XYZ file of C-alpha atoms in Angstrom:
443
model
C 20.088 0.123 -5.952
C 17.387 -1.504 -8.241
C 17.489 -5.197 -7.497
C 17.211 -6.265 -11.285
C 20.493 -4.464 -11.713
C 22.453 -5.705 -9.238
C 26.150 -7.684 -9.965
C 26.891 -11.260 -9.253
C 29.266 -10.334 -6.743
C 26.345 -8.174 -4.964
C 24.057 -11.434 -4.770
C 27.039 -13.363 -3.192
C 27.244 -10.884 -0.431
C 23.417 -10.635 -0.093
C 23.180 -14.307 0.209
C 25.983 -14.328 2.849
C 24.130 -11.958 4.972
C 20.874 -13.973 4.843
C 22.816 -17.309 5.600
C 24.450 -15.652 8.395
C 21.180 -14.395 9.836
C 19.459 -17.718 9.618
C 22.307 -19.581 11.231
C 22.283 -17.441 14.264
C 20.528 -18.796 17.420
C 16.670 -18.563 17.390
C 17.277 -16.643 20.837
C 19.163 -14.101 18.974
C 16.743 -11.419 17.899
C 18.942 -10.659 14.918
C 17.883 -14.171 13.286
C 16.182 -14.152 10.259
C 12.947 -15.962 11.327
C 13.083 -13.406 14.427
C 13.069 -10.592 12.343
C 10.007 -11.971 10.426
C 8.529 -12.144 13.759
C 8.975 -8.715 14.224
C 6.806 -7.785 11.583
C 4.563 -10.582 12.681
C 3.781 -9.004 16.246
C 3.665 -5.397 15.008
C 1.358 -6.050 12.222
C -0.809 -8.629 13.707
C -1.917 -7.046 16.910
C 0.684 -8.718 18.803
C 1.197 -5.708 21.184
C -0.932 -3.433 22.983
C -0.681 0.505 22.962
C 1.408 1.598 25.677
C -0.837 2.921 28.408
C -3.863 1.275 26.991
C -3.641 -2.364 27.842
C -6.956 -3.060 26.267
C -6.189 -1.556 22.908
C -4.165 -3.478 20.337
C -1.582 -2.034 18.069
C -1.277 -2.667 14.522
C 0.975 -0.311 12.213
C -0.998 -1.059 9.303
C -4.000 0.826 7.941
C -2.908 4.159 9.710
C -0.281 6.590 9.459
C 2.114 4.714 11.101
C 2.610 2.490 8.331
C 5.545 4.560 6.573
C 7.899 5.077 9.609
C 7.377 1.771 11.226
C 8.349 -0.240 7.971
C 11.306 2.225 7.600
C 12.760 1.487 10.874
C 12.327 -2.096 10.087
C 14.353 -1.681 7.046
C 16.821 0.407 8.795
C 17.856 -2.199 11.375
C 17.562 -5.053 8.994
C 20.141 -3.441 6.815
C 22.162 -2.871 9.808
C 22.101 -6.212 10.846
C 23.274 -7.118 7.581
C 26.200 -4.893 7.430
C 27.310 -6.058 10.898
C 27.445 -9.596 9.945
C 29.062 -8.966 6.840
C 31.523 -6.453 8.291
C 30.723 -4.052 5.406
C 29.436 -0.737 6.127
C 29.197 -0.252 2.500
C 26.309 -2.709 2.157
C 23.017 -1.511 1.457
C 19.597 -3.281 0.631
C 18.149 -3.452 -2.916
C 14.637 -2.374 -3.866
C 12.329 -4.030 -6.155
C 11.620 -1.144 -8.886
C 8.101 -2.412 -9.622
C 7.238 1.080 -10.696
C 9.428 1.017 -13.884
C 8.891 -1.188 -16.723
C 12.510 -2.553 -16.441
C 11.744 -3.737 -13.003
C 8.000 -5.147 -13.225
C 8.981 -9.042 -12.884
C 10.446 -10.740 -9.574
C 13.864 -9.755 -9.764
C 16.338 -12.503 -10.928
C 18.137 -12.698 -7.492
C 14.873 -13.737 -5.705
C 13.995 -16.288 -8.315
C 17.211 -18.802 -8.190
C 15.795 -21.954 -6.270
C 19.305 -23.160 -5.417
C 19.540 -19.925 -3.068
C 18.112 -18.863 0.140
C 16.926 -15.530 -1.571
C 13.974 -17.536 -3.003
C 10.938 -18.708 -1.461
C 9.190 -21.812 -2.307
C 5.925 -20.574 -1.101
C 5.185 -18.103 -4.110
C 2.421 -18.006 -6.785
C 4.158 -20.229 -9.642
C 2.093 -18.528 -12.225
C 3.734 -15.145 -11.127
C 7.290 -16.068 -11.779
C 9.572 -14.619 -14.514
C 8.608 -13.499 -17.302
C 5.385 -12.640 -15.831
C 4.858 -8.963 -15.335
C 3.372 -7.950 -12.069
C -0.023 -6.450 -11.648
C -0.145 -3.412 -9.542
C -3.852 -3.393 -9.342
C -4.046 -7.201 -8.707
C -7.478 -8.188 -7.519
C -7.433 -11.910 -7.339
C -10.379 -13.780 -8.746
C -8.803 -17.283 -8.768
C -7.604 -16.536 -12.296
C -5.297 -14.306 -13.956
C -6.605 -11.435 -16.132
C -4.660 -12.516 -19.327
C -3.302 -9.094 -20.354
C -0.533 -8.976 -22.553
C 2.658 -7.677 -20.881
C 2.521 -4.388 -22.887
C -0.649 -3.471 -21.913
C 0.019 -4.665 -18.323
C 2.971 -2.180 -18.057
C 0.846 0.504 -19.226
C -1.983 -0.095 -16.455
C 0.694 -0.415 -13.927
C 1.916 3.131 -14.830
C -1.517 4.389 -14.733
C -1.936 2.834 -11.183
C 1.520 4.387 -10.174
C 0.314 8.109 -11.294
C -3.212 7.316 -9.345
C -1.826 6.449 -6.197
C 1.368 9.005 -6.267
C -0.160 11.740 -7.770
C -3.999 11.862 -7.620
C -4.321 10.187 -4.201
C -1.449 11.651 -2.500
C -2.516 15.328 -2.696
C -2.673 15.822 1.013
C -0.608 14.137 3.958
C -3.465 11.989 5.302
C -4.322 10.825 1.902
C -0.537 9.637 1.370
C 0.266 8.434 4.757
C -3.200 7.121 6.209
C -5.537 8.250 8.990
C -4.375 8.819 12.299
C -3.787 6.278 14.975
C -3.876 8.172 18.516
C -3.253 6.515 21.809
C -6.169 4.819 23.249
C -7.911 4.576 19.509
C -8.923 1.461 17.729
C -6.463 -0.008 15.240
C -7.507 0.337 11.409
C -8.446 3.930 11.047
C -7.782 3.898 7.460
C -4.883 3.267 4.968
C -2.872 5.569 2.772
C -2.638 5.469 -0.915
C 0.477 3.412 -1.441
C -0.359 1.096 1.440
C -3.733 -0.092 -0.145
C -2.330 -0.202 -3.894
C 0.267 -1.149 -4.947
C 1.683 -2.256 -1.557
C -1.141 -5.079 -0.580
C -1.544 -5.921 -4.300
C 2.034 -6.829 -4.545
C 1.936 -8.919 -1.259
C -1.262 -10.731 -2.765
C 0.322 -11.158 -6.083
C 3.546 -13.063 -4.956
C 2.058 -15.351 -2.212
C 1.006 -18.896 -3.013
C -2.812 -19.410 -3.335
C -2.279 -22.977 -2.921
C -1.528 -22.219 0.729
C -4.300 -21.905 3.275
C -3.611 -18.064 3.778
C -1.703 -17.231 0.550
C 1.666 -17.714 2.639
C 4.260 -16.507 2.612
C 3.983 -13.101 1.028
C 0.080 -12.899 1.099
C -0.545 -12.998 4.753
C 1.050 -10.571 7.179
C 2.062 -12.961 10.065
C 4.488 -14.673 7.460
C 5.132 -12.067 4.819
C 8.773 -11.570 6.279
C 10.034 -14.990 5.799
C 10.043 -14.445 2.017
C 13.397 -12.324 1.473
C 11.631 -10.411 -1.282
C 9.777 -8.838 1.561
C 12.394 -6.600 2.299
C 13.038 -5.428 -1.485
C 9.226 -4.872 -1.815
C 9.281 -2.569 1.186
C 12.451 -0.773 0.301
C 10.496 0.432 -3.119
C 7.439 1.225 -0.784
C 9.847 3.273 1.405
C 11.175 4.680 -1.996
C 7.885 6.092 -2.576
C 7.990 8.184 0.750
C 11.292 9.571 -0.726
C 9.883 10.324 -3.940
C 6.879 12.021 -2.167
C 9.326 14.214 -0.439
C 12.014 14.820 -2.613
C 10.618 14.563 -6.149
C 6.951 15.669 -5.638
C 7.912 18.178 -2.691
C 4.939 17.196 -0.902
C 4.556 17.736 3.053
C 4.788 15.302 5.869
C 2.532 15.326 8.764
C 3.275 17.993 11.364
C 1.039 16.626 14.007
C 3.285 16.040 17.310
C 1.378 12.638 17.908
C 2.446 11.157 14.763
C 6.083 12.616 15.515
C 6.640 11.421 18.833
C 4.972 8.008 18.294
C 7.611 5.403 19.131
C 8.784 1.649 18.661
C 10.930 -0.462 19.821
C 13.512 -2.560 17.814
C 16.650 -4.656 18.264
C 19.729 -3.137 16.579
C 22.939 -4.952 15.122
C 24.049 -5.809 18.465
C 20.874 -7.508 19.634
C 20.069 -4.653 21.994
C 16.455 -3.123 22.311
C 16.376 0.533 21.398
C 13.534 2.906 21.320
C 13.041 5.108 18.072
C 10.426 7.828 17.176
C 8.708 8.661 14.063
C 10.335 12.020 14.109
C 13.848 10.415 13.713
C 12.686 8.349 10.597
C 11.595 11.351 8.661
C 15.292 12.548 7.802
C 17.093 10.243 5.480
C 20.405 12.000 5.953
C 20.321 11.237 9.661
C 19.632 7.639 8.763
C 22.807 7.365 6.469
C 20.984 6.416 3.416
C 19.220 7.557 0.199
C 17.670 6.454 -2.960
C 19.056 7.141 -6.728
C 17.200 9.655 -8.659
C 15.691 7.431 -11.510
C 13.351 8.321 -14.264
C 9.525 8.030 -13.355
C 7.871 7.165 -16.564
C 4.418 7.135 -14.438
C 4.311 10.639 -14.026
C 3.115 10.757 -17.851
C 0.577 8.393 -17.200
C -2.539 10.077 -16.043
C -5.664 8.257 -16.400
C -7.939 9.827 -19.211
C -11.658 10.370 -19.239
C -12.314 8.484 -22.639
C -15.992 9.204 -22.388
C -17.302 12.264 -20.742
C -20.467 13.760 -19.614
C -22.544 10.991 -17.947
C -25.994 12.424 -17.622
C -26.928 11.697 -13.830
C -30.687 12.703 -14.389
C -30.745 9.669 -16.755
C -29.331 7.215 -14.240
C -31.793 5.528 -12.150
C -29.732 4.997 -8.948
C -30.826 5.639 -5.206
C -29.214 8.114 -3.071
C -26.577 6.713 -0.834
C -28.498 7.360 2.358
C -31.255 4.757 1.049
C -28.785 2.131 0.333
C -26.315 2.349 3.013
C -25.374 0.461 5.318
C -25.267 -2.617 3.113
C -23.349 -5.986 2.951
C -21.396 -5.709 -0.416
C -22.600 -9.056 -2.116
C -23.067 -7.669 -5.698
C -22.094 -4.429 -7.469
C -24.074 -1.550 -6.312
C -24.507 2.178 -7.520
C -25.698 4.988 -6.035
C -25.829 8.735 -6.060
C -23.717 10.874 -3.615
C -24.534 14.612 -3.100
C -21.454 16.823 -3.202
C -21.242 19.517 -0.333
C -20.480 22.178 -2.645
C -18.884 22.539 -6.347
C -15.245 22.320 -6.479
C -14.726 24.550 -9.500
C -13.219 28.164 -9.081
C -9.462 28.195 -9.148
C -8.442 29.242 -5.807
C -10.815 26.830 -3.785
C -9.446 23.915 -6.036
C -5.834 25.059 -5.492
C -6.386 25.127 -1.421
C -8.666 22.038 -0.892
C -8.958 18.621 -2.077
C -12.468 16.867 -2.660
C -12.117 13.635 -0.950
C -14.846 10.881 -1.281
C -14.579 8.689 2.090
C -16.173 5.424 2.418
C -16.843 4.713 5.917
C -17.456 2.115 8.480
C -16.056 -0.527 6.408
C -16.631 -3.759 8.542
C -14.465 -6.667 7.505
C -12.809 -10.162 8.866
C -9.201 -9.494 9.467
C -8.488 -13.015 8.819
C -9.365 -12.717 5.077
C -8.239 -10.756 2.129
C -11.114 -8.412 1.133
C -10.971 -6.375 -1.959
C -13.510 -4.277 -3.522
C -13.499 -1.817 -6.489
C -14.581 1.887 -6.474
C -15.864 3.727 -9.804
C -16.923 7.076 -10.194
C -19.839 8.421 -12.848
C -19.677 5.079 -14.795
C -22.568 2.756 -15.686
C -20.673 0.211 -17.132
C -17.682 -0.885 -14.926
C -17.029 -3.838 -16.972
C -15.115 -1.590 -19.652
C -12.957 0.229 -16.992
C -9.317 -0.203 -16.401
C -6.624 1.591 -14.123
C -5.937 3.895 -17.304
C -9.453 5.190 -17.167
C -10.095 8.209 -14.986
C -13.585 6.704 -13.745
C -11.814 3.931 -11.985
C -10.697 5.300 -8.585
C -9.236 2.251 -7.035
C -9.634 -0.350 -4.720
C -10.194 -1.139 -1.132
C -7.836 -3.974 -0.122
C -6.784 -5.873 2.868
C -4.197 -8.225 3.743
C -5.158 -11.306 5.744
C -3.836 -11.315 9.406
C -3.254 -14.380 11.290
C -6.475 -14.268 13.339
C -10.080 -13.886 12.305
C -11.238 -10.777 14.097
C -13.728 -8.308 13.085
C -12.420 -4.406 12.437
C -13.702 -1.339 11.083
C -12.113 1.236 8.694
C -12.338 3.410 6.046
C -10.940 4.447 2.443
C -10.553 7.869 0.790
C -10.052 8.882 -2.607
C -8.924 12.157 -3.799
C -11.693 13.229 -6.780
C -10.785 16.828 -7.668
C -8.654 16.164 -10.506
C -10.887 13.112 -11.750
C -13.972 15.323 -11.739
C -12.133 17.871 -13.783
C -10.794 14.995 -16.046
C -14.357 13.714 -16.603
C -15.940 17.433 -17.074
C -17.932 16.989 -13.703
C -16.716 19.995 -11.707
C -20.079 21.414 -11.912
C -22.310 18.509 -11.088
C -24.213 18.468 -7.873
C -23.680 15.075 -7.077
C -21.703 11.675 -8.529
C -22.563 8.355 -9.111
C -20.456 5.814 -7.280
C -20.303 2.185 -7.728
C -18.885 -0.427 -5.837
C -18.092 -3.759 -7.118
C -16.851 -6.675 -4.618
C -14.022 -8.735 -5.811
C -13.205 -11.096 -2.819
C -14.218 -11.487 0.756
C -17.042 -10.383 2.789
C -17.334 -6.505 3.693
C -20.186 -4.240 5.096
C -20.244 -0.771 3.734
C -21.587 1.612 6.532
C -21.663 4.839 4.841
C -20.152 7.589 2.514
C -19.272 11.234 2.336
C -17.541 14.043 0.260
C -15.499 16.503 2.230
C -13.163 19.054 1.269
C -9.340 18.603 3.005
C -7.169 21.527 3.091
C -3.961 21.027 1.137
C -0.789 21.775 2.602
């Protein structure tokens, strides 16, 4: 149920569950802080991959993100049910995709109760509206609540509709046995998942604790409500948008170990996470106002012949220290009905090198020569590359993919032989290795 709609009796019950978890021995894997540590070790390279001791496992920035976190929520909820002796108990979700839920829910904002965490950004407490495209610069944007809600709805459309047209775009890139972590995050993991984590965390802390850094995020009870809504996005992808899950057996047969409500270790697979009916829960079918919030062109027809920008091959690789624009050639034109319906044109930024100990953010624009006038409701704003800081400063290399078929159609650029791409650094240090446009088959 949406966290902002729960009853007083429900809050009392959830408070009791959390209190019971915190009172368990620290040697009990069901203890609240041990549950937070489960997220820490799986998401901060605490484990090696089975059969590949030299390769670390991180369930972020890959196709493991959605199923692993679904299992985390599943067992957390079952532990609550067990401690409460109540099989009817269900976790709430923070409905940040709807205007009615775009604030920290009241149940998590009362400092007298254990659902509140003192390590949060004091400027982002209610009635502040969450910024789903938050690109922290040290100060808030100062946007009025009505406009922020509209921007949030446009962000939701972009991430759930535009950038989720294929399974790899939505779920993330494959992480195969023996492969390096961080092959590439899916649309929702990057935005709004990472943004909300960062927005809630306390910038006065060394690493934006709690929510703003992976090793500590699970210490804030709102983490589970946040991830329940992330999990709900997968439900919407499946049941409302009627899009396809990954069929690759390497994904389906991937497995993890969790501790169940009896504190016993159990092995579970990705395949078993794909059927909510078998897991015994579902989500209510609520209105999705963001389905009508498609970003618009506002200004079409940028004449690239009048833009003095180098080709991508003449610029990349580069350390991104200031905004940079370059021209990217398209392999073929995407117009022509059948071709467009069968394949998604994807802009992929490759060889993104960054320090995992830092939060890194840069924005991406297409066919725009004045990015200062862009916002999430303008089609030329493709979105962002964003990471969450880990507990260690290790270098990593990843990628970020954007679907551009719908965007170029909206901009009237279907027949262009090339596009102008602009990257604007917002936070952290990052090097861009390359960029390409490919066509990815639609299911």
